[in-house]
Short mmCIF file of C-alpha atoms and ligand atoms in Angstrom, two decimals:
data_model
loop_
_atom_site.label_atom_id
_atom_site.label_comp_id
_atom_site.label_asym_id
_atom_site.label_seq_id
_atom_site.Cartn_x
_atom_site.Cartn_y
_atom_site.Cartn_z
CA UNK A 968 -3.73 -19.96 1.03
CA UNK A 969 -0.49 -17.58 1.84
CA UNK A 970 -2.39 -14.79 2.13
CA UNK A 971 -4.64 -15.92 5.46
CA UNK A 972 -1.27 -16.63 6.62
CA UNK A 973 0.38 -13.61 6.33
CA UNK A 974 -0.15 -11.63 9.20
CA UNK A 975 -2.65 -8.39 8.54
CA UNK A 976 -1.83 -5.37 10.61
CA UNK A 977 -5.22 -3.03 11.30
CA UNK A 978 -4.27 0.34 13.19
CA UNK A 979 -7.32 2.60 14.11
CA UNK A 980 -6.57 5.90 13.97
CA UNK A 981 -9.58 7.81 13.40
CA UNK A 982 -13.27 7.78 14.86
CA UNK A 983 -14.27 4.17 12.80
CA UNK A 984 -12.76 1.31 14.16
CA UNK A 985 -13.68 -0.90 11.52
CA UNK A 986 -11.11 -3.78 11.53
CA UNK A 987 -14.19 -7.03 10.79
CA UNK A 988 -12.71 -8.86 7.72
CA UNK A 989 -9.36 -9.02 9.00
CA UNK A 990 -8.25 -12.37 9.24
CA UNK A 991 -5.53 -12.33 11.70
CA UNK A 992 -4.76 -9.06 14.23
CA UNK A 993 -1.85 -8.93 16.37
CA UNK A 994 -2.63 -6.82 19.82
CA UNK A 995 -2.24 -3.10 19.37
CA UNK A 996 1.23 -1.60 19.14
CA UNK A 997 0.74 1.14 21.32
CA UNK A 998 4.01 3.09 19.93
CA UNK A 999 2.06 3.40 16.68
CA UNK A 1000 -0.69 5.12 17.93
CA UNK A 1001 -1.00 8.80 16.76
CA UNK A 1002 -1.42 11.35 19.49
CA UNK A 1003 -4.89 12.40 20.62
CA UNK A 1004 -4.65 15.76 18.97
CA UNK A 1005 -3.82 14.29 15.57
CA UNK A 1006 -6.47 12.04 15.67
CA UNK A 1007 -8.68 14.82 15.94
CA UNK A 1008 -7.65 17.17 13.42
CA UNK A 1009 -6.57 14.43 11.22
CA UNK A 1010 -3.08 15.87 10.82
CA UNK A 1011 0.21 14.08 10.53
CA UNK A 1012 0.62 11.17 11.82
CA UNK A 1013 3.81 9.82 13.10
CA UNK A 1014 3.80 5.83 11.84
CA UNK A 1015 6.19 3.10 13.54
CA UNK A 1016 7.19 0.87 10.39
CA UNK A 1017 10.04 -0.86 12.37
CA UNK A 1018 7.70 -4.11 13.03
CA UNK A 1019 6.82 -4.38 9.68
CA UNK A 1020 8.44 -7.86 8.39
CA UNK A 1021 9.67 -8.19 4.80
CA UNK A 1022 6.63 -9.03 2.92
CA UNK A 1023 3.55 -7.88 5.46
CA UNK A 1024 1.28 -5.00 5.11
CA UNK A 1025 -0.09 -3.12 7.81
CA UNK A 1026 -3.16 -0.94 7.40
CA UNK A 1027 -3.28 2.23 9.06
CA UNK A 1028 -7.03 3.92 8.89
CA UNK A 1029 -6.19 7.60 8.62
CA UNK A 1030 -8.45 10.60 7.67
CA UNK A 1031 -11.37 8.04 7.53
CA UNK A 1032 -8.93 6.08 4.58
CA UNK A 1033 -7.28 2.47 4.93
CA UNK A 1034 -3.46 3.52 4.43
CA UNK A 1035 -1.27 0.38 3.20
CA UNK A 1036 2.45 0.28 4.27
CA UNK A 1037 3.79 -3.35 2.74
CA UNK A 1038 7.80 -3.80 3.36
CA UNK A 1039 8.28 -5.84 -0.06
CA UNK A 1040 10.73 -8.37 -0.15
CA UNK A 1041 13.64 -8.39 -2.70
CA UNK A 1042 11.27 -10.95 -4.61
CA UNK A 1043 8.35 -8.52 -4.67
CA UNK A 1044 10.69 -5.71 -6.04
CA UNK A 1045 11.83 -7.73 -8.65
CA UNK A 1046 7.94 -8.36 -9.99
CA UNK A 1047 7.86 -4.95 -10.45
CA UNK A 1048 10.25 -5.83 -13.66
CA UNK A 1049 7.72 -8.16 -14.88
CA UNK A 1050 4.94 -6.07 -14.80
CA UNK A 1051 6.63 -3.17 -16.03
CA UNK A 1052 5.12 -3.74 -19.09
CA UNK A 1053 1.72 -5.32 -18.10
CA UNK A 1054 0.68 -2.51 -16.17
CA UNK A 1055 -1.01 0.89 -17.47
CA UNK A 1056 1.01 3.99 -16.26
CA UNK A 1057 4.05 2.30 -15.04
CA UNK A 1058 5.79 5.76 -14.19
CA UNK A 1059 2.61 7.26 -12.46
CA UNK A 1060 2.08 10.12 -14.92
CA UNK A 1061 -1.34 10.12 -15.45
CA UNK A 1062 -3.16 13.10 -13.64
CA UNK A 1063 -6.79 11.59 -13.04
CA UNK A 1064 -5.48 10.59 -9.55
CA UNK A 1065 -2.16 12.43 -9.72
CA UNK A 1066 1.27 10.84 -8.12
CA UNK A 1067 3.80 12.95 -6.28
CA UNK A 1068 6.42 13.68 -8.09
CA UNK A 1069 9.05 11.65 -5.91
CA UNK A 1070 6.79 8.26 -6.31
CA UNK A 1071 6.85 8.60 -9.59
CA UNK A 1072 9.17 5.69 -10.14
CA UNK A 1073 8.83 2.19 -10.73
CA UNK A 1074 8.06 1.13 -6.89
CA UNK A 1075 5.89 4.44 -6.26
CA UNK A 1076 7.28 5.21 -3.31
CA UNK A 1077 10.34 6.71 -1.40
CA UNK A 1078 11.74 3.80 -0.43
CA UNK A 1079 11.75 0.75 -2.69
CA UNK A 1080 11.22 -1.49 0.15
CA UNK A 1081 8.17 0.59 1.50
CA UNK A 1082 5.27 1.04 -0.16
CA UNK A 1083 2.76 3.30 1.38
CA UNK A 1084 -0.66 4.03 -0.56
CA UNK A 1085 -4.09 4.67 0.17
CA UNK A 1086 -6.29 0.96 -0.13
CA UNK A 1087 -9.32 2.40 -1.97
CA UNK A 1088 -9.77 1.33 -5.53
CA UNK A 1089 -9.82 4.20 -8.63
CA UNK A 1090 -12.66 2.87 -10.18
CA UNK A 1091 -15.68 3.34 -7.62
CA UNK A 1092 -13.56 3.16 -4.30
CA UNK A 1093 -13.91 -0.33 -3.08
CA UNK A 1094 -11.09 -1.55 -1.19
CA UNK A 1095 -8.72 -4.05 -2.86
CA UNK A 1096 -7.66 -6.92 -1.36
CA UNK A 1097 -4.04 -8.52 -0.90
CA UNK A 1098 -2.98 -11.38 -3.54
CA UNK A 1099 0.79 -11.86 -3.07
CA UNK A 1100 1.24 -15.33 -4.22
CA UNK A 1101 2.46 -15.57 -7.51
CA UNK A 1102 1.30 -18.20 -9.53
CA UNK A 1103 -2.43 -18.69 -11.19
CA UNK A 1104 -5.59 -18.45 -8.90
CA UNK A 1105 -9.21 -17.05 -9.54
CA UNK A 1106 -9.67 -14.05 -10.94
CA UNK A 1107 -6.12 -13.79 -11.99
CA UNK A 1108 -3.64 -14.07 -14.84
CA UNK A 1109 -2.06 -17.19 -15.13
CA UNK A 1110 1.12 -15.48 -14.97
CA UNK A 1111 0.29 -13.52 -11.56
CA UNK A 1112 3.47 -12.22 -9.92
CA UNK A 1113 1.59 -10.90 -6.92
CA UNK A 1114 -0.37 -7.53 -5.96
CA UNK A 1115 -3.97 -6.61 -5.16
CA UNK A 1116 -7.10 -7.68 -6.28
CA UNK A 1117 -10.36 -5.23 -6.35
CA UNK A 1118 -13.60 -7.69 -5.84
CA UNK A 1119 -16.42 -5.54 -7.02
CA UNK A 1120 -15.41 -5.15 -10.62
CA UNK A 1121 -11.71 -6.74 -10.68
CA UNK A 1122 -9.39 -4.75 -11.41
CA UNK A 1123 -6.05 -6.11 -10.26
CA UNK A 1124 -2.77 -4.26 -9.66
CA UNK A 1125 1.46 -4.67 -8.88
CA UNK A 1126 2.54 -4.76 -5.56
CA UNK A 1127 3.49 -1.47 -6.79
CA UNK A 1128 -0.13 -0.52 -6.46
CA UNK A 1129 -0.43 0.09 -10.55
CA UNK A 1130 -3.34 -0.65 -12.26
CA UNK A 1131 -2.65 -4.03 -15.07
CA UNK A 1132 -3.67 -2.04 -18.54
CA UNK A 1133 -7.64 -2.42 -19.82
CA UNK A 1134 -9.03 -2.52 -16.33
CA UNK A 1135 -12.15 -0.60 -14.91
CA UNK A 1136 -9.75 0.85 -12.38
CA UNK A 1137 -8.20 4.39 -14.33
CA UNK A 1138 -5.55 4.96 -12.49
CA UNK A 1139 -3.23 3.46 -9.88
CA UNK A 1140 -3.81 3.62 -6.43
CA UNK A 1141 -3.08 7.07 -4.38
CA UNK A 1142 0.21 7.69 -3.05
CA UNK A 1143 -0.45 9.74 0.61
CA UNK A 1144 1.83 13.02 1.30
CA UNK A 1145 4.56 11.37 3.50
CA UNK A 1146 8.07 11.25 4.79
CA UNK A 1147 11.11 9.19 6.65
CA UNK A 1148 11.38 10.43 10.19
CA UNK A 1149 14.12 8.27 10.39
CA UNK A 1150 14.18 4.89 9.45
CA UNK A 1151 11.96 3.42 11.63
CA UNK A 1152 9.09 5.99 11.48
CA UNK A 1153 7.02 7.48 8.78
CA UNK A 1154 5.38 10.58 8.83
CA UNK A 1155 1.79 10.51 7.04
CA UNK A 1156 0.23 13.32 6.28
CA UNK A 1157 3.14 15.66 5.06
CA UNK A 1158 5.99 15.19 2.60
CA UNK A 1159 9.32 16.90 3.21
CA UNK A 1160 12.10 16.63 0.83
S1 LIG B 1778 -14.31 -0.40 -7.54
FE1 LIG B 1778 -12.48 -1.48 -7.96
S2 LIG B 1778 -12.81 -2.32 -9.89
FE2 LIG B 1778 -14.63 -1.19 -9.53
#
């Protein structure tokens, strides 16, 4: 499968340094670890995206929540046309789990390229997990472009993070306050226009 092969970035940032089920784990990146103080209060975090290859996620476990940043490839982007109209809320405007204002776009985020949400599932707050081969496999439409797959009552979404319409899921997945420091480094934890 693609997926185990895709390399699965874990960061620890709080007190839980839960990273079992993670199939592959490079060594810690040291640059991306928040500051001792931040850790504590659970403030803003600074985040070093500049590793990131196109196509791999990294998970960064912030204020006790797995935060996804995925750098999608020009091929992911463009499933986001596909699904357009497959997909519930495609501009985010539902308020059950409300979407900033400036993710309230087609790739949900800032950034095309970057998408940064929280990994806990709407429905009852399992964690989904990556499925970014296209093409049929279990639990999937036969027509699957690529995106994430909850396992406890499968609900699948985009690699936009929006929920596929008539799913136990109500909402897409939660875009986090943050911000470009520059282009290397996100700030999570506070947006700034
Ligand atoms: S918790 Fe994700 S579908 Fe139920």
């Amino acid at each position: 499968m693609m997926d185990s092969q895709r390399r699965t970035w874990l960061i620890a940032t709080g007190a839980a340094t839960c990273v079992a089920g993670v199939a592959t784990a490079v060594p810690f990146v040291e640059s991306m670890e928040p500051s001792a103080k931040a850790k504590a209060e659970g403030g803003p975090i600074e985040v070093d995206i500049s590793q990131l290859r196109p196509g791999e996620k990294m998970t960064i476990l912030w204020r006790g929540q797995p935060v996804w940043f995925l750098r999608r490839t020009p091929q992911m982007l463009a499933s986001l046309n596909i699904t357009q109209s497959l997909v519930a809320d495609p501009l985010s405007k539902r308020t059950q789990f409300p979407t900033p204002p400036w993710a309230q776009n087609q790739w949900r985020s800032i950034k095309p390229e970057y998408l940064v949400v929280v990994g806990i599932c709407t429905h009852l707050g399992c964690s989904p997990v990556d499925r970014f081969t296209p093409g049929p496999q279990p639990s999937l439409p036969s027509d699957w472009q690529g995106g994430f797959l909850c396992p406890c009552h499968g609900s699948i979404f985009d690699l936009a993070a929006r929920v596929f319409k008539n799913m136990p899921a109500p909402d897409n997945l939660v875009v986090p306050p943050y911000h470009y420091v520059n282009d290397r480094k996100i700030l999570l934890g506070e947006h700034k226009a």
